[in-house]
PDB file of C-alpha atoms in Angstrom:
ATOM      1  CA  MET H   1     -11.775 -14.818   9.058  1.00 89.00           C
ATOM      2  CA  PRO H   2     -12.005 -13.034   5.725  1.00 89.00           C
ATOM      3  CA  ALA H   3     -14.330 -10.628   4.785  1.00 93.00           C
ATOM      4  CA  SER H   4     -18.003 -11.947   3.079  1.00 92.00           C
ATOM      5  CA  LEU H   5     -21.183  -9.895   1.939  1.00 92.00           C
ATOM      6  CA  GLU H   6     -22.609 -10.825   5.410  1.00 94.00           C
ATOM      7  CA  ARG H   7     -19.570  -9.286   7.716  1.00 94.00           C
ATOM      8  CA  PRO H   8     -16.055  -7.725   7.255  1.00 94.00           C
ATOM      9  CA  ALA H   9     -12.989  -9.678   8.118  1.00 95.00           C
ATOM     10  CA  GLN H  10     -12.409 -10.548  11.468  1.00 95.00           C
ATOM     11  CA  ASN H  11      -9.354 -11.730  13.758  1.00 95.00           C
ATOM     12  CA  VAL H  12      -7.142 -10.003  11.393  1.00 96.00           C
ATOM     13  CA  PRO H  13      -3.272 -10.164  12.350  1.00 96.00           C
ATOM     14  CA  LYS H  14      -1.794  -6.889  12.971  1.00 97.00           C
ATOM     15  CA  PRO H  15       1.083  -5.845  10.462  1.00 97.00           C
ATOM     16  CA  VAL H  16       4.546  -6.381  11.953  1.00 97.00           C
ATOM     17  CA  MET H  17       7.399  -4.336  10.225  1.00 97.00           C
ATOM     18  CA  PRO H  18      10.308  -6.615  10.032  1.00 97.00           C
ATOM     19  CA  GLU H  19      14.159  -5.314  11.519  1.00 97.00           C
ATOM     20  CA  LEU H  20      15.075  -5.534   7.497  1.00 98.00           C
ATOM     21  CA  ALA H  21      12.263  -3.168   6.506  1.00 98.00           C
ATOM     22  CA  LYS H  22      14.225  -0.551   8.884  1.00 97.00           C
ATOM     23  CA  GLU H  23      17.532  -0.958   6.739  1.00 97.00           C
ATOM     24  CA  GLU H  24      18.754   1.585   4.076  1.00 97.00           C
ATOM     25  CA  SER H  25      19.299  -0.660   1.360  1.00 97.00           C
ATOM     26  CA  ARG H  26      17.406  -2.601  -1.682  1.00 97.00           C
ATOM     27  CA  ALA H  27      16.415  -5.288   0.370  1.00 98.00           C
ATOM     28  CA  GLY H  28      15.242  -3.052   3.329  1.00 98.00           C
ATOM     29  CA  ALA H  29      13.666  -0.870   0.647  1.00 98.00           C
ATOM     30  CA  GLN H  30      11.450  -3.740  -0.561  1.00 98.00           C
ATOM     31  CA  ALA H  31      10.938  -5.316   3.184  1.00 98.00           C
ATOM     32  CA  PHE H  32       9.291  -1.761   3.521  1.00 98.00           C
ATOM     33  CA  LEU H  33       7.227  -2.116   0.565  1.00 98.00           C
ATOM     34  CA  ASP H  34       5.912  -5.386   1.559  1.00 98.00           C
ATOM     35  CA  TYR H  35       4.968  -3.812   5.462  1.00 98.00           C
ATOM     36  CA  TRP H  36       3.187  -1.008   3.153  1.00 97.00           C
ATOM     37  CA  SER H  37       1.378  -3.599   1.272  1.00 97.00           C
ATOM     38  CA  ASP H  38       0.658  -5.541   4.591  1.00 97.00           C
ATOM     39  CA  ALA H  39      -0.400  -2.359   6.144  1.00 98.00           C
ATOM     40  CA  MET H  40      -2.646  -1.294   3.143  1.00 97.00           C
ATOM     41  CA  TRP H  41      -4.114  -4.813   3.303  1.00 96.00           C
ATOM     42  CA  TYR H  42      -4.664  -4.195   7.160  1.00 97.00           C
ATOM     43  CA  ALA H  43      -6.695  -1.318   6.877  1.00 97.00           C
ATOM     44  CA  ASN H  44      -8.865  -2.695   3.496  1.00 97.00           C
ATOM     45  CA  GLN H  45      -9.676  -5.327   6.176  1.00 97.00           C
ATOM     46  CA  THR H  46     -10.492  -3.874   9.196  1.00 97.00           C
ATOM     47  CA  GLY H  47     -10.576   0.011   8.645  1.00 97.00           C
ATOM     48  CA  ASP H  48      -7.674   0.545  10.759  1.00 98.00           C
ATOM     49  CA  THR H  49      -5.657   2.793   9.019  1.00 98.00           C
ATOM     50  CA  SER H  50      -3.142   3.688  11.506  1.00 98.00           C
ATOM     51  CA  TYR H  51      -0.255   1.490  10.535  1.00 98.00           C
ATOM     52  CA  ALA H  52      -0.504   2.702   6.670  1.00 98.00           C
ATOM     53  CA  ARG H  53      -0.659   6.421   7.756  1.00 97.00           C
ATOM     54  CA  ALA H  54       2.750   6.333  10.224  1.00 97.00           C
ATOM     55  CA  ILE H  55       4.815   5.363   7.113  1.00 97.00           C
ATOM     56  CA  ALA H  56       3.303   7.267   4.361  1.00 97.00           C
ATOM     57  CA  SER H  57       4.126  11.018   3.771  1.00 96.00           C
ATOM     58  CA  GLU H  58       1.632  13.376   4.813  1.00 94.00           C
ATOM     59  CA  ASN H  59       2.223  15.116   1.149  1.00 93.00           C
ATOM     60  CA  CYS H  60       1.031  12.234  -0.527  1.00 93.00           C
ATOM     61  CA  GLU H  61      -2.345  13.348  -1.463  1.00 93.00           C
ATOM     62  CA  ILE H  62      -3.229  10.013  -3.198  1.00 93.00           C
ATOM     63  CA  CYS H  63      -2.141   8.032  -0.167  1.00 94.00           C
ATOM     64  CA  MET H  64      -4.062  10.413   2.098  1.00 96.00           C
ATOM     65  CA  GLU H  65      -7.391  10.208  -0.013  1.00 96.00           C
ATOM     66  CA  GLN H  66      -6.759   6.268  -0.274  1.00 95.00           C
ATOM     67  CA  ILE H  67      -6.366   6.015   3.558  1.00 97.00           C
ATOM     68  CA  ASP H  68      -9.657   8.822   4.191  1.00 97.00           C
ATOM     69  CA  PHE H  69     -11.960   6.613   1.808  1.00 97.00           C
ATOM     70  CA  ILE H  70     -11.362   3.289   3.448  1.00 97.00           C
ATOM     71  CA  GLU H  71     -11.700   5.273   7.049  1.00 98.00           C
ATOM     72  CA  ASN H  72     -15.111   6.636   5.828  1.00 97.00           C
ATOM     73  CA  THR H  73     -16.396   3.013   4.277  1.00 97.00           C
ATOM     74  CA  TYR H  74     -16.112   1.448   7.555  1.00 98.00           C
ATOM     75  CA  LYS H  75     -17.499   4.332   9.243  1.00 97.00           C
ATOM     76  CA  ASP H  76     -20.369   4.600   6.782  1.00 97.00           C
ATOM     77  CA  GLY H  77     -20.724   0.689   7.654  1.00 97.00           C
ATOM     78  CA  ALA H  78     -19.224  -0.870   4.512  1.00 97.00           C
ATOM     79  CA  TRP H  79     -16.294  -3.039   4.098  1.00 97.00           C
ATOM     80  CA  PHE H  80     -14.220  -4.387   1.468  1.00 97.00           C
ATOM     81  CA  ILE H  81     -12.996  -7.692   0.277  1.00 96.00           C
ATOM     82  CA  GLY H  82      -9.702  -8.365  -0.682  1.00 94.00           C
ATOM     83  CA  GLY H  83      -7.601  -5.544  -1.534  1.00 92.00           C
ATOM     84  CA  ARG H  84      -4.267  -6.992  -0.958  1.00 94.00           C
ATOM     85  CA  GLU H  85      -1.287  -5.569  -3.490  1.00 94.00           C
ATOM     86  CA  ASN H  86       2.144  -6.349  -3.748  1.00 95.00           C
ATOM     87  CA  ALA H  87       5.052  -4.094  -5.275  1.00 95.00           C
ATOM     88  CA  GLU H  88       8.346  -5.562  -6.321  1.00 96.00           C
ATOM     89  CA  ILE H  89      11.188  -3.457  -6.759  1.00 97.00           C
ATOM     90  CA  GLN H  90      12.897  -4.381 -10.255  1.00 96.00           C
ATOM     91  CA  ASP H  91      16.210  -2.470 -10.063  1.00 94.00           C
ATOM     92  CA  PRO H  92      19.465  -4.760  -8.999  1.00 94.00           C
ATOM     93  CA  ASN H  93      20.466  -1.706  -6.667  1.00 94.00           C
ATOM     94  CA  ILE H  94      19.155   1.324  -5.517  1.00 96.00           C
ATOM     95  CA  GLU H  95      20.494   4.872  -4.407  1.00 95.00           C
ATOM     96  CA  ARG H  96      19.442   8.182  -3.587  1.00 96.00           C
ATOM     97  CA  SER H  97      18.716  10.741  -6.571  1.00 96.00           C
ATOM     98  CA  PRO H  98      20.242  13.937  -6.526  1.00 95.00           C
ATOM     99  CA  ASP H  99      16.995  15.494  -4.813  1.00 95.00           C
ATOM    100  CA  GLY H 100      17.278  13.332  -1.561  1.00 94.00           C
ATOM    101  CA  ILE H 101      14.601  10.969  -2.503  1.00 96.00           C
ATOM    102  CA  TYR H 102      14.857   6.806  -3.736  1.00 98.00           C
ATOM    103  CA  LYS H 103      13.066   6.519  -7.041  1.00 97.00           C
ATOM    104  CA  PRO H 104      13.148   2.859  -7.612  1.00 97.00           C
ATOM    105  CA  ILE H 105      11.327   0.919 -10.367  1.00 96.00           C
ATOM    106  CA  ALA H 106       8.717  -1.233  -9.285  1.00 96.00           C
ATOM    107  CA  LEU H 107       6.038  -3.579 -10.800  1.00 95.00           C
ATOM    108  CA  SER H 108       2.922  -3.919  -8.432  1.00 93.00           C
ATOM    109  CA  SER H 109       0.172  -6.846  -8.571  1.00 94.00           C
ATOM    110  CA  ALA H 110      -3.120  -7.018  -6.919  1.00 94.00           C
ATOM    111  CA  GLU H 111      -5.704  -9.609  -5.917  1.00 94.00           C
ATOM    112  CA  GLY H 112      -8.553  -7.314  -6.562  1.00 94.00           C
ATOM    113  CA  ILE H 113     -11.194  -5.696  -4.354  1.00 96.00           C
ATOM    114  CA  LYS H 114     -14.734  -5.540  -4.081  1.00 97.00           C
ATOM    115  CA  LEU H 115     -16.331  -2.661  -1.647  1.00 97.00           C
ATOM    116  CA  VAL H 116     -19.362  -4.223   0.262  1.00 97.00           C
ATOM    117  CA  GLU H 117     -22.599  -1.869   0.765  1.00 96.00           C
ATOM    118  CA  ASN H 118     -25.533  -3.100   2.563  1.00 94.00           C
ATOM    119  CA  GLY H 119     -24.836  -6.929   1.448  1.00 92.00           C
ATOM    120  CA  ALA H 120     -24.046  -6.541  -2.155  1.00 96.00           C
ATOM    121  CA  VAL H 121     -21.139  -5.556  -3.743  1.00 97.00           C
ATOM    122  CA  THR H 122     -21.138  -1.858  -5.114  1.00 97.00           C
ATOM    123  CA  TYR H 123     -17.753  -1.664  -6.796  1.00 96.00           C
ATOM    124  CA  GLU H 124     -14.839  -3.992  -8.111  1.00 96.00           C
ATOM    125  CA  ALA H 125     -11.499  -3.902  -9.238  1.00 94.00           C
ATOM    126  CA  LEU H 126     -10.278  -6.875 -10.878  1.00 94.00           C
ATOM    127  CA  PRO H 127      -6.800  -8.524 -10.069  1.00 94.00           C
ATOM    128  CA  ARG H 128      -4.124  -7.355 -12.232  1.00 91.00           C
ATOM    129  CA  SER H 129      -0.294  -8.681 -12.786  1.00 90.00           C
ATOM    130  CA  GLY H 130       1.445  -5.690 -13.355  1.00 84.00           C
ATOM    131  CA  GLU H 131       3.474  -6.936 -15.852  1.00 84.00           C
ATOM    132  CA  GLY H 132       4.513  -4.430 -18.643  1.00 84.00           C
ATOM    133  CA  ASP H 133       3.421  -1.734 -16.359  1.00 86.00           C
ATOM    134  CA  PRO H 134       6.511  -0.324 -14.405  1.00 93.00           C
ATOM    135  CA  PHE H 135       6.224   2.730 -12.205  1.00 93.00           C
ATOM    136  CA  LEU H 136       8.619   4.543  -9.764  1.00 95.00           C
ATOM    137  CA  VAL H 137       8.055   4.488  -5.973  1.00 96.00           C
ATOM    138  CA  TYR H 138       9.366   7.194  -4.292  1.00 97.00           C
ATOM    139  CA  LEU H 139      10.536   6.582  -0.776  1.00 98.00           C
ATOM    140  CA  ASP H 140      12.640   8.561   1.652  1.00 97.00           C
ATOM    141  CA  TYR H 141      14.809   7.139   4.408  1.00 97.00           C
ATOM    142  CA  ILE H 142      15.210   9.634   7.620  1.00 95.00           C
ATOM    143  CA  ASP H 143      16.476   8.824  10.578  1.00 94.00           C
ATOM    144  CA  GLY H 144      16.884   5.020  10.419  1.00 94.00           C
ATOM    145  CA  ALA H 145      13.184   4.561   8.752  1.00 96.00           C
ATOM    146  CA  TRP H 146      11.884   4.354   5.133  1.00 98.00           C
ATOM    147  CA  LEU H 147       8.767   6.624   4.347  1.00 97.00           C
ATOM    148  CA  TYR H 148       6.568   6.078   1.325  1.00 97.00           C
ATOM    149  CA  ILE H 149       6.207   9.304  -0.251  1.00 97.00           C
ATOM    150  CA  THR H 150       4.109   8.223  -3.497  1.00 94.00           C
ATOM    151  CA  ALA H 151       4.236   5.981  -6.825  1.00 92.00           C
ATOM    152  CA  ALA H 152       4.338   7.625 -10.046  1.00 90.00           C
ATOM    153  CA  ASN H 153       3.989   6.508 -13.925  1.00 86.00           C
ATOM    154  CA  MET H 154       6.674   6.422 -15.890  1.00 81.00           C
ATOM    155  CA  SER H 155       6.353   7.967 -19.159  1.00 67.00           C
ATOM    156  CA  GLY H 156       4.380   6.228 -22.040  1.00 53.00           C
ATOM    157  CA  THR H 157       3.025   3.835 -19.166  1.00 45.00           C
ATOM    158  CA  GLY H 158      -0.310   2.807 -17.996  1.00 47.00           C
ATOM    159  CA  GLU H 159      -2.101   4.332 -14.644  1.00 48.00           C
ATOM    160  CA  VAL H 160      -1.008   4.149 -11.220  1.00 48.00           C
ATOM    161  CA  GLY H 161      -2.695   4.346  -7.867  1.00 47.00           C
ATOM    162  CA  GLY H 162      -0.945   5.050  -4.691  1.00 47.00           C
TER     163      GLY H 162
END
């Protein structure tokens, strides 16, 4: 059941990583980003950040801050409504950069999110299409698995979150 002003979401299905998301390819990277989206959405819905934490680099400061914020929100008895984001790789092909990291260009859309504290919405981020605001997603592929490193603005574009 979706979250409401009265209670957090209930019976939220756990994210499942598809086999394709383990493949070192453009399709594998996209499937991995879809799983990252599912893991973060699950965290926003339940406060359980273990799935997102397992696939994010500990060096991703913005990721760890976001994950810690979600955990602390639920520990404080608050919760989120919404929060699904999707990142779509724009490059027709992806390849490792000379530094060993994949950096595909992506667009991110979001359904918007509300923070509920004591039965009232205390913060709201509006939906966004992501059109015209490309960013780089930094990914690594180690021992048969993708790792989410971070996301970064491209010069001359807007701001992006982890």
